[in-house]
Coordinates of C-alpha atoms in Angstrom, one line a residue:
M1 CA 129.7 26.8 7.2
V2 CA 126.5 24.9 7.3
V3 CA 123.3 26.6 6.4
R4 CA 120.0 25.4 7.8
R5 CA 116.8 26.0 6.0
R6 CA 113.8 26.8 8.2
S7 CA 110.8 24.8 7.3
Q8 CA 107.7 26.7 6.3
R9 CA 104.9 26.5 8.7
G10 CA 101.2 26.6 7.8
H11 CA 98.7 24.6 5.7
R12 CA 96.9 24.8 2.4
Y13 CA 93.7 26.8 2.6
T14 CA 91.8 24.2 0.4
E15 CA 92.4 21.5 3.0
S16 CA 90.4 21.0 6.3
P17 CA 92.2 19.4 9.2
L18 CA 88.9 17.7 10.1
L19 CA 88.9 15.9 6.9
Q20 CA 92.3 14.6 7.6
L21 CA 91.2 12.8 10.7
A22 CA 90.7 9.1 10.2
L23 CA 87.8 7.3 11.9
Q24 CA 88.3 4.3 13.9
G25 CA 87.5 1.1 12.2
W26 CA 84.4 0.1 14.1
R27 CA 82.9 3.5 13.8
S28 CA 83.1 3.4 10.0
R29 CA 81.4 0.1 9.9
V30 CA 78.5 1.2 12.1
V31 CA 77.9 4.3 9.9
G32 CA 77.9 2.1 6.8
L33 CA 75.4 -0.3 8.3
L34 CA 73.1 2.5 9.3
L35 CA 73.2 4.0 5.8
M36 CA 72.5 0.6 4.3
A37 CA 69.6 0.0 6.7
A38 CA 68.1 3.4 5.9
F39 CA 68.2 2.6 2.2
M40 CA 66.8 -0.8 2.7
A41 CA 63.9 0.7 4.7
L42 CA 63.2 3.1 1.9
I43 CA 63.2 0.3 -0.6
L44 CA 60.9 -1.9 1.5
R45 CA 58.5 1.0 2.0
A46 CA 58.4 1.8 -1.7
F47 CA 57.8 -1.9 -2.4
Y48 CA 55.0 -2.0 0.1
L49 CA 53.3 1.1 -1.3
Q50 CA 53.8 0.3 -4.9
V51 CA 53.2 -3.4 -4.9
I52 CA 51.5 -4.7 -1.8
N53 CA 49.3 -1.7 -0.8
N54 CA 48.9 -0.3 -4.3
D55 CA 45.1 -0.2 -3.9
F56 CA 45.3 2.4 -1.2
L57 CA 47.3 4.9 -3.3
Q58 CA 45.2 4.1 -6.3
E59 CA 42.0 4.9 -4.3
K60 CA 43.5 8.1 -3.1
G61 CA 44.4 9.1 -6.6
D62 CA 41.1 8.1 -8.1
S63 CA 39.2 10.0 -5.4
R64 CA 40.6 13.2 -6.9
Y65 CA 38.8 12.8 -10.2
L66 CA 36.8 9.5 -10.4
R67 CA 33.1 9.5 -9.4
D68 CA 30.5 6.8 -9.3
I69 CA 27.1 8.1 -10.6
E70 CA 24.0 6.2 -9.7
I71 CA 22.0 4.8 -12.7
S72 CA 18.3 4.8 -11.6
A73 CA 16.3 1.6 -11.9
S74 CA 12.8 1.9 -13.3
R75 CA 10.2 1.1 -10.7
G76 CA 8.0 -1.8 -11.6
K77 CA 4.5 -1.3 -13.1
V78 CA 1.3 -2.1 -11.3
T79 CA -1.3 -3.6 -13.6
D80 CA -4.8 -5.0 -13.2
R81 CA -5.5 -8.7 -13.9
H82 CA -5.6 -8.1 -17.7
G83 CA -2.4 -6.1 -17.9
D84 CA -4.0 -2.6 -18.0
V85 CA -1.5 -0.2 -16.4
L86 CA -2.5 1.3 -13.0
A87 CA 0.9 2.8 -12.1
V88 CA 3.9 3.4 -14.2
S89 CA 7.1 5.5 -13.9
T90 CA 7.9 8.2 -16.4
P91 CA 11.4 9.7 -17.0
M92 CA 12.0 13.1 -15.4
R93 CA 15.0 15.2 -14.6
A94 CA 16.3 16.8 -11.3
V95 CA 18.0 20.1 -11.7
W96 CA 20.7 20.7 -9.0
A97 CA 23.4 23.2 -8.4
I98 CA 26.8 23.8 -6.8
P99 CA 25.7 27.0 -5.0
G100 CA 29.1 28.6 -5.0
D101 CA 29.4 28.4 -8.7
A102 CA 25.8 29.0 -9.5
R103 CA 25.8 32.3 -7.6
Q104 CA 28.1 33.6 -10.4
M105 CA 25.1 33.7 -12.8
S106 CA 24.0 37.1 -14.1
G107 CA 20.7 38.6 -13.3
E108 CA 19.4 37.7 -16.7
Q109 CA 20.5 34.1 -16.4
K110 CA 18.7 33.8 -13.1
R111 CA 15.6 35.2 -14.5
L112 CA 15.6 32.8 -17.5
L113 CA 16.3 29.8 -15.2
A114 CA 13.6 30.8 -12.7
G115 CA 11.1 31.2 -15.5
L116 CA 11.7 27.8 -17.0
L117 CA 11.5 26.1 -13.5
D118 CA 8.3 28.0 -12.7
M119 CA 10.0 29.8 -9.8
T120 CA 10.5 33.4 -8.8
V121 CA 14.0 34.8 -8.9
R122 CA 13.8 35.3 -5.1
E123 CA 13.0 31.6 -4.6
L124 CA 15.9 30.7 -6.8
E125 CA 18.3 32.9 -5.0
A126 CA 17.1 31.5 -1.6
R127 CA 18.0 28.0 -2.8
L128 CA 21.4 29.1 -3.9
A129 CA 22.2 31.1 -0.8
V130 CA 22.9 27.9 1.3
E131 CA 26.5 27.1 2.2
K132 CA 26.6 23.7 0.7
T133 CA 28.3 22.0 -2.2
F134 CA 25.1 20.4 -3.5
V135 CA 21.4 21.6 -3.5
F136 CA 18.4 20.6 -5.5
V137 CA 17.0 23.5 -7.5
K138 CA 13.9 21.7 -8.8
R139 CA 12.9 18.1 -9.0
Q140 CA 10.4 16.2 -11.3
V141 CA 11.2 18.5 -14.2
P142 CA 9.8 17.4 -17.5
P143 CA 12.4 16.3 -20.1
Q144 CA 11.4 19.1 -22.5
T145 CA 12.0 21.8 -19.9
A146 CA 15.2 20.1 -18.7
E147 CA 16.6 20.3 -22.3
Q148 CA 15.8 24.1 -22.4
V149 CA 17.7 24.5 -19.1
A150 CA 20.7 22.6 -20.4
A151 CA 20.7 24.7 -23.5
L152 CA 21.4 27.8 -21.3
K153 CA 24.7 26.3 -20.2
L154 CA 24.6 28.1 -16.8
P155 CA 27.5 27.9 -14.4
G156 CA 27.1 25.5 -11.5
I157 CA 23.7 24.1 -12.8
Y158 CA 23.6 20.4 -13.5
Q159 CA 21.0 17.6 -14.0
E160 CA 20.4 14.0 -13.2
E161 CA 17.8 11.4 -14.2
E162 CA 14.9 10.4 -11.9
Y163 CA 11.3 9.1 -12.3
R164 CA 7.9 10.3 -11.6
R165 CA 5.0 7.9 -10.9
Y166 CA 1.9 8.3 -13.0
Y167 CA -1.5 6.7 -12.2
P168 CA -3.7 6.4 -15.3
A169 CA -6.9 5.3 -13.4
G170 CA -6.6 8.3 -11.1
E171 CA -9.0 8.5 -8.1
M172 CA -10.8 5.3 -9.2
T173 CA -8.0 3.0 -7.8
A174 CA -6.3 5.5 -5.5
H175 CA -6.9 3.7 -2.2
L176 CA -5.9 0.3 -3.7
V177 CA -2.7 1.3 -5.6
G178 CA -1.6 4.1 -3.3
F179 CA 1.3 6.5 -4.3
T180 CA 5.0 7.2 -4.0
N181 CA 6.9 10.2 -2.8
V182 CA 9.4 12.4 -4.8
D183 CA 12.1 9.8 -4.1
D184 CA 10.0 7.0 -5.7
K185 CA 9.3 5.3 -2.4
G186 CA 5.9 3.8 -1.7
Q187 CA 3.8 5.7 0.8
E188 CA 0.3 4.1 0.6
G189 CA -1.5 1.1 -0.8
V190 CA 0.1 -1.5 -3.0
E191 CA 3.0 0.9 -3.7
L192 CA 3.9 0.6 0.0
A193 CA 2.9 -3.0 0.6
F194 CA 5.1 -4.2 -2.3
Q195 CA 7.8 -1.6 -2.0
D196 CA 10.8 -4.0 -2.1
A197 CA 9.6 -5.9 -5.2
L198 CA 8.6 -2.7 -7.1
L199 CA 11.7 -0.7 -6.3
G200 CA 14.4 -2.7 -8.1
R201 CA 18.1 -2.0 -7.6
P202 CA 19.9 1.1 -9.0
G203 CA 23.1 0.6 -11.0
A204 CA 26.2 2.8 -11.2
R205 CA 28.7 4.0 -13.8
T206 CA 32.2 5.5 -13.2
V207 CA 33.1 8.9 -14.7
I208 CA 36.0 11.4 -14.6
R209 CA 35.0 14.8 -13.4
D210 CA 36.9 18.1 -13.1
R211 CA 37.0 20.4 -10.2
R212 CA 33.7 22.0 -11.1
G213 CA 31.9 18.7 -11.4
N214 CA 31.8 18.6 -15.2
I215 CA 32.0 15.1 -16.7
I216 CA 35.2 14.8 -18.7
E217 CA 35.1 11.1 -19.6
D218 CA 32.7 8.2 -19.1
V219 CA 34.9 5.3 -17.9
G220 CA 32.0 2.7 -18.1
A221 CA 29.3 0.9 -16.2
T222 CA 30.4 -0.8 -13.0
R223 CA 27.0 -2.2 -12.0
P224 CA 24.0 -2.5 -14.3
P225 CA 20.6 -1.4 -12.9
R226 CA 17.9 -4.0 -12.2
D227 CA 14.4 -2.7 -12.8
G228 CA 11.7 -3.4 -10.3
K229 CA 9.2 -6.3 -10.7
D230 CA 5.8 -5.7 -12.2
I231 CA 2.9 -6.4 -9.9
A232 CA -0.3 -7.9 -11.4
L233 CA -3.3 -7.2 -9.1
A234 CA -6.4 -9.2 -9.0
I235 CA -8.7 -6.3 -9.7
D236 CA -10.6 -6.0 -13.0
S237 CA -10.5 -2.3 -14.1
K238 CA -14.0 -2.6 -15.7
I239 CA -15.5 -4.0 -12.5
Q240 CA -13.6 -1.4 -10.5
Y241 CA -15.1 1.4 -12.5
I242 CA -18.6 -0.1 -12.0
A243 CA -18.1 -0.3 -8.3
Y244 CA -16.6 3.1 -8.0
S245 CA -19.3 4.9 -10.1
H246 CA -22.2 3.3 -8.3
L247 CA -20.7 4.0 -4.9
K248 CA -20.0 7.6 -5.7
T249 CA -23.6 8.1 -6.9
A250 CA -25.0 6.5 -3.8
V251 CA -22.9 8.5 -1.3
S252 CA -23.9 11.7 -3.1
E253 CA -27.6 10.9 -3.3
S254 CA -27.9 9.7 0.4
K255 CA -25.7 12.6 1.6
A256 CA -23.5 10.1 3.4
K257 CA -20.2 10.7 5.0
G258 CA -18.5 8.0 2.9
G259 CA -18.7 4.3 1.9
G260 CA -17.0 1.3 0.4
V261 CA -17.6 -1.6 -2.0
V262 CA -15.7 -4.9 -2.3
V263 CA -16.2 -7.5 -5.1
M264 CA -14.7 -10.9 -4.6
D265 CA -14.4 -14.0 -6.8
V266 CA -15.6 -16.8 -4.7
R267 CA -13.6 -19.4 -6.7
T268 CA -10.2 -17.9 -6.0
G269 CA -10.7 -15.3 -3.2
E270 CA -9.4 -12.6 -5.6
V271 CA -10.5 -9.0 -4.9
L272 CA -11.9 -8.0 -8.3
A273 CA -12.8 -4.5 -7.1
L274 CA -12.2 -2.4 -4.0
A275 CA -13.6 1.1 -4.1
N276 CA -13.9 3.9 -1.5
W277 CA -15.5 7.3 -1.2
P278 CA -14.3 10.0 -0.6
T279 CA -11.1 9.5 -2.6
Y280 CA -8.3 11.5 -4.1
N281 CA -6.3 12.0 -7.3
P282 CA -2.8 10.4 -6.7
N283 CA -1.4 12.5 -9.6
N284 CA -2.2 15.7 -7.8
R285 CA -2.0 15.5 -4.0
A286 CA -1.7 19.3 -3.3
R287 CA -4.8 19.3 -1.1
L288 CA -4.8 15.8 0.2
S289 CA -6.5 15.2 3.6
G290 CA -6.5 12.3 6.0
E291 CA -10.2 11.7 5.3
Q292 CA -9.5 11.2 1.6
L293 CA -6.6 8.9 2.4
R294 CA -8.5 6.3 4.4
N295 CA -9.1 3.0 2.7
R296 CA -12.4 2.4 4.5
A297 CA -12.9 -1.1 3.2
V298 CA -9.6 -2.3 4.8
T299 CA -8.7 0.1 7.6
D300 CA -12.1 1.0 9.1
T301 CA -14.2 -1.2 11.3
F302 CA -17.9 -1.0 12.1
E303 CA -20.6 -3.0 13.7
P304 CA -22.1 -5.1 10.8
G305 CA -25.6 -5.3 12.2
S306 CA -28.0 -7.8 10.6
T307 CA -25.4 -8.9 8.0
L308 CA -24.1 -11.3 10.7
K309 CA -27.4 -13.0 11.4
P310 CA -26.9 -15.7 8.7
F311 CA -23.8 -17.0 10.4
S312 CA -25.5 -17.4 13.8
V313 CA -28.5 -19.1 12.1
A314 CA -26.1 -21.3 10.1
L315 CA -24.5 -22.5 13.3
G316 CA -27.9 -23.6 14.6
L317 CA -28.5 -25.6 11.4
E318 CA -25.0 -27.1 11.5
R319 CA -25.4 -28.4 15.1
G320 CA -28.7 -29.9 14.2
S321 CA -30.7 -27.7 16.7
Y322 CA -32.8 -26.2 13.9
R323 CA -33.9 -26.9 10.4
Y324 CA -34.8 -24.7 7.5
D325 CA -38.5 -24.9 8.4
T326 CA -38.3 -24.9 12.2
V327 CA -40.9 -22.5 13.6
I328 CA -39.8 -19.8 16.1
D329 CA -42.2 -17.7 18.0
C330 CA -41.1 -14.1 17.6
A331 CA -44.2 -12.5 19.2
P332 CA -44.8 -9.8 20.5
G333 CA -41.7 -8.4 18.6
R334 CA -39.4 -8.1 21.6
I335 CA -37.5 -10.2 24.1
T336 CA -36.0 -9.5 27.5
V337 CA -32.4 -10.7 28.1
G338 CA -31.3 -9.8 31.6
K339 CA -32.2 -6.1 32.1
A340 CA -32.2 -5.3 28.4
V341 CA -35.0 -5.5 25.8
I342 CA -34.3 -6.6 22.3
S343 CA -36.9 -5.5 19.7
D344 CA -37.7 -6.1 16.0
A345 CA -38.2 -3.1 13.6
H346 CA -41.6 -4.7 12.9
A347 CA -43.4 -7.1 15.2
H348 CA -43.7 -10.7 13.9
G349 CA -45.5 -13.7 15.1
L350 CA -44.5 -17.2 14.2
L351 CA -41.6 -17.4 11.7
T352 CA -39.6 -20.3 10.3
V353 CA -35.9 -20.1 10.5
A354 CA -35.9 -19.0 6.8
G355 CA -38.4 -16.4 7.8
V356 CA -36.1 -15.1 10.5
I357 CA -33.5 -14.3 7.8
Q358 CA -36.1 -13.0 5.3
K359 CA -37.7 -10.6 7.8
S360 CA -34.4 -9.9 9.6
S361 CA -35.8 -10.7 13.1
N362 CA -33.6 -9.8 16.0
V363 CA -35.9 -11.7 18.3
G364 CA -35.7 -14.9 16.3
T365 CA -31.9 -14.7 15.9
T366 CA -31.5 -14.0 19.6
K367 CA -33.5 -17.2 20.5
I368 CA -31.4 -19.3 18.2
A369 CA -28.1 -17.8 19.5
L370 CA -29.0 -18.2 23.2
S371 CA -29.7 -21.9 22.6
L372 CA -26.1 -22.4 21.4
P373 CA -22.9 -22.7 23.5
A374 CA -21.0 -19.5 23.7
E375 CA -17.8 -21.3 22.9
A376 CA -19.2 -22.8 19.7
M377 CA -20.4 -19.4 18.6
W378 CA -17.0 -17.8 19.3
E379 CA -15.2 -20.6 17.4
M380 CA -17.5 -20.0 14.4
F381 CA -16.7 -16.3 14.4
D382 CA -13.0 -17.0 14.7
S383 CA -13.0 -19.5 11.9
L384 CA -14.7 -16.9 9.7
G385 CA -11.8 -14.5 10.2
F386 CA -13.4 -12.0 12.6
G387 CA -11.1 -10.6 15.2
K388 CA -8.0 -11.5 13.0
S389 CA -6.1 -9.6 10.3
P390 CA -7.2 -10.6 6.8
R391 CA -3.5 -10.9 5.9
L392 CA -3.7 -9.1 2.6
G393 CA -0.3 -7.6 3.1
F394 CA -2.0 -4.2 2.8
P395 CA -0.8 -1.4 5.1
G396 CA -3.1 -0.5 7.9
E397 CA -5.4 -3.5 7.6
V398 CA -7.3 -4.1 10.9
S399 CA -8.4 -7.2 12.7
G400 CA -11.6 -5.9 14.2
R401 CA -13.0 -6.7 17.6
L402 CA -14.1 -10.1 18.9
R403 CA -14.1 -10.5 22.7
P404 CA -13.2 -14.0 24.3
W405 CA -16.2 -16.1 24.8
K406 CA -15.5 -16.7 28.5
N407 CA -16.2 -13.0 29.2
W408 CA -19.6 -13.0 27.4
R409 CA -22.8 -12.3 29.2
P410 CA -26.1 -13.6 27.8
I411 CA -26.9 -10.1 26.4
E412 CA -23.6 -9.9 24.7
Q413 CA -24.0 -13.3 23.1
A414 CA -27.5 -12.2 21.9
T415 CA -26.4 -8.9 20.4
M416 CA -23.4 -10.4 18.7
S417 CA -25.7 -12.8 16.9
Y418 CA -27.2 -9.9 15.0
G419 CA -24.0 -7.8 14.6
H420 CA -23.7 -5.6 17.7
G421 CA -20.9 -5.7 20.1
I422 CA -18.5 -7.0 17.4
S423 CA -16.7 -5.0 14.8
V424 CA -15.4 -6.0 11.4
S425 CA -14.0 -4.5 8.2
L426 CA -15.8 -4.6 4.9
I427 CA -13.1 -6.9 3.4
Q428 CA -13.6 -9.3 6.3
L429 CA -17.3 -9.3 5.8
A430 CA -17.1 -10.0 2.1
R431 CA -14.6 -12.8 2.7
A432 CA -16.8 -14.4 5.3
Y433 CA -19.8 -14.6 2.9
T434 CA -17.8 -16.7 0.5
V435 CA -18.5 -19.5 3.0
F436 CA -22.1 -19.6 1.8
A437 CA -21.1 -19.3 -1.8
R438 CA -18.5 -22.1 -1.7
D439 CA -20.5 -24.9 0.0
G440 CA -19.2 -24.2 3.4
D441 CA -15.5 -23.6 3.0
M442 CA -13.7 -20.3 2.9
V443 CA -10.6 -19.1 1.0
P444 CA -8.1 -16.4 1.8
A445 CA -8.7 -13.0 0.2
S446 CA -6.0 -12.0 -2.3
L447 CA -5.1 -8.6 -3.8
L448 CA -2.8 -10.3 -6.3
R449 CA -3.9 -12.2 -9.4
V450 CA -4.4 -15.9 -8.7
D451 CA -3.7 -18.2 -11.6
E452 CA -5.3 -21.3 -10.2
P453 CA -8.9 -21.7 -11.5
L454 CA -10.2 -22.9 -8.1
V455 CA -8.5 -22.5 -4.7
R456 CA -9.2 -25.0 -1.9
G457 CA -10.7 -23.4 1.3
T458 CA -10.9 -24.2 5.0
P459 CA -14.2 -25.9 6.0
V460 CA -16.5 -23.9 8.3
Y461 CA -20.0 -25.4 7.6
S462 CA -21.2 -28.4 5.8
A463 CA -22.3 -28.1 2.1
Q464 CA -25.9 -28.8 3.1
T465 CA -25.9 -25.9 5.6
A466 CA -24.4 -23.6 2.9
R467 CA -27.0 -24.6 0.4
E468 CA -29.8 -24.0 2.8
M469 CA -28.4 -20.6 3.8
R470 CA -28.2 -19.6 0.1
A471 CA -31.9 -20.4 -0.2
M472 CA -32.7 -18.3 2.8
L473 CA -30.6 -15.4 1.5
E474 CA -32.4 -15.5 -1.8
L475 CA -35.7 -14.9 0.1
V476 CA -34.3 -11.5 1.3
V477 CA -34.4 -10.0 -2.2
K478 CA -37.8 -11.5 -3.0
P479 CA -41.1 -9.7 -2.4
G480 CA -41.6 -9.7 1.3
G481 CA -37.9 -9.6 2.1
T482 CA -36.0 -6.6 3.4
A483 CA -34.1 -5.9 0.2
P484 CA -36.2 -6.2 -3.0
R485 CA -34.2 -3.3 -4.5
A486 CA -31.1 -5.5 -4.4
A487 CA -32.5 -7.9 -7.0
V488 CA -30.6 -8.2 -10.3
P489 CA -32.5 -8.7 -13.6
G490 CA -31.7 -12.0 -15.1
Y491 CA -29.9 -13.5 -12.1
R492 CA -30.8 -15.3 -9.0
V493 CA -29.2 -13.4 -6.1
G494 CA -29.2 -13.6 -2.4
G495 CA -27.9 -11.5 0.4
K496 CA -28.5 -9.8 3.7
T497 CA -29.2 -6.2 4.8
G498 CA -27.6 -4.5 7.7
T499 CA -28.6 -1.3 9.6
A500 CA -26.5 -0.5 12.7
H501 CA -26.2 2.4 15.0
K502 CA -22.8 4.0 15.2
L503 CA -20.9 4.0 18.4
E504 CA -19.5 7.4 19.5
G505 CA -17.8 7.7 22.8
G506 CA -19.1 4.3 23.9
V507 CA -22.8 5.4 23.3
Y508 CA -24.9 4.5 20.3
A509 CA -25.7 7.7 18.4
K510 CA -28.5 8.4 16.0
K511 CA -26.1 7.8 13.1
Y512 CA -26.2 4.7 11.0
I513 CA -24.1 2.3 8.9
A514 CA -26.2 0.9 6.0
S515 CA -24.9 -2.3 4.5
F516 CA -25.7 -5.2 2.2
V517 CA -23.7 -8.3 1.3
G518 CA -24.8 -10.7 -1.3
I519 CA -24.0 -13.7 -3.6
A520 CA -24.8 -14.4 -7.3
P521 CA -25.7 -16.4 -9.2
I522 CA -27.4 -18.5 -6.6
S523 CA -27.5 -21.5 -8.9
D524 CA -23.7 -21.5 -9.3
P525 CA -22.1 -18.7 -7.2
R526 CA -19.4 -16.7 -8.7
L527 CA -19.2 -13.3 -6.9
V528 CA -19.7 -11.8 -3.5
V529 CA -20.4 -8.1 -3.3
A530 CA -20.3 -6.2 0.0
V531 CA -21.5 -2.6 0.2
M532 CA -21.2 -0.2 3.2
I533 CA -22.6 3.4 3.3
D534 CA -21.5 5.5 6.3
E535 CA -24.0 7.9 7.9
P536 CA -26.6 8.4 5.2
S537 CA -28.5 11.6 6.0
A538 CA -31.0 12.2 3.3
G539 CA -33.9 10.7 5.3
K540 CA -33.3 7.0 4.6
Y541 CA -30.8 4.8 6.3
F542 CA -32.0 1.2 6.1
G543 CA -29.5 -1.1 4.4
G544 CA -32.1 -2.5 1.9
L545 CA -33.0 1.1 0.7
I546 CA -29.4 2.6 0.7
A547 CA -27.0 -0.3 0.1
G548 CA -29.3 -2.7 -1.7
P549 CA -29.5 -0.7 -5.0
V550 CA -25.7 -0.3 -5.0
F551 CA -25.3 -4.0 -4.7
S552 CA -27.8 -4.5 -7.6
G553 CA -25.9 -2.2 -9.9
V554 CA -22.4 -3.5 -9.1
M555 CA -23.4 -7.2 -9.1
G556 CA -25.3 -6.9 -12.4
G557 CA -22.5 -5.0 -14.1
A558 CA -19.8 -7.4 -12.8
L559 CA -21.6 -10.5 -13.8
R560 CA -22.1 -9.2 -17.3
T561 CA -18.5 -8.1 -17.5
L562 CA -17.4 -11.6 -16.7
G563 CA -19.8 -13.1 -19.1
V564 CA -21.6 -15.1 -16.5
P565 CA -24.8 -16.5 -18.1
P566 CA -28.1 -15.5 -16.6
D567 CA -29.9 -18.1 -14.4
E568 CA -33.3 -16.6 -14.2
P569 CA -35.8 -15.2 -16.8
V570 CA -35.9 -11.5 -16.8
M571 CA -39.3 -10.3 -15.5
Q572 CA -40.8 -6.8 -15.8
V573 CA -40.9 -4.9 -12.5
V574 CA -44.0 -3.0 -11.3
E575 CA -43.2 -0.8 -8.4
N576 CA -45.9 -0.5 -5.8
S577 CA -44.8 2.3 -3.6
A578 CA -47.6 1.7 -1.1
S579 CA -46.6 -1.9 -0.3
G580 CA -42.9 -1.2 -0.9
R581 CA -42.5 -4.1 -3.3
E582 CA -40.8 -4.2 -6.7
R583 CA -41.3 -6.6 -9.5
L584 CA -38.3 -6.6 -11.8

């Protein structure tokens, strides 16, 4: 008997039927290739990130903790021609905060901080209430105070270096030097005109900071700072003080609205002094007004009046139409041009050309001007710099007003010959007078120190004409002239007075500009001094009475400061109030 054994059905529970299935050959190869491609892509991506584009990841990592801190550059100094400092930057500190962290201070800590920074607790809390990550608490903090703040170790309170500008000469040079704002950027004067040169270039250093902004490690400097360039001005601080003090006194005594003084070296064109009144203290500008800010000598124009007569007369000499002793009939003290009548302050009869300048005759000057071509007269004014910017590089400098000669009527040509119908700035007028001091040529005016001992100028008149005009100008300060009070003891000086009505709304008002421009020493000219007093109201307004004494004081002090030897014996002066003459 045969016994058959039934085979046991079933499977092992540790085995899966799916795993027993065999893939087809092509499918296994495809899966293998896909896996290899994926791994290769990962390898290439890692190589790209770690080797080729490593800078990107490094930058992202560094941005979490590395910071570049600016290293402030010191602003350049402004000095006078001898190196005396007129503007300098002093180190200060800026106290800043991370408001979110700083608000964690206790009430006592806030009180201590506010007291050190000269603030109220309410003001401090208002600054910290903003939803920002950075806010200035107080700027321009003195180093001693900043050290006291740092010693408190307050949460969220930090400091950084900055500078504050200091002006040792104060209001004396305010209009010339100008000032900077809290960010050390020039706002006025030389500070603005030479901003790029003075500013310099800030540097940077890299540090490691934690989440709260604390510096953990100083990695090192990445870019050293480059300090600003020092600027040496042409002005002489001693002469500037002389001009400023005499101007201030004159404005006060004449109850004037303001005034200006310019002192120029005729050899180089350098501006040795430029003073204005009213002025301001650039170290404390809390109550600064626009009236105080105006640099009248550069930015204001006025009708120069009789100070322009010498140029018109010089043109007549230059063209050969007149000589020094040519006689002109100025009687009866007035002349009709068109429908207008031009008069002299005092009637004169026969006057030589020199007498026209000495007596400041409008009638004589008008007759000379109307005998000249209008085009030639315009070209002369243009060559003297009128109607054009003086190109000092100073902010706000004006060109004045000089109308084209083709539009002139005879009355306009006449009035312009004695300084009406034309406007100039004081710096333009001072520069124009160098043409008489330099034997007929004129140099550019310069606010910066000029190292050349003698600068070549542009010819305007011949040397003979310039010498004759100097002789005429000297008569003005002699007895019988319009400005004996402008005489300077020990020096031969010459100049011209100016008294002009002010224009208001296109109409001449009963307000005056008193001026005087002069040269000294006449034997070997060195300086030109121009003085302008705006609206004197103490009863006197003539240029010889108001501006002449200012010229005398400024010119005499400047010549002695420069060590210029006297060229005339000093004589005693006997004042005769009845005749109005002075003997010095």
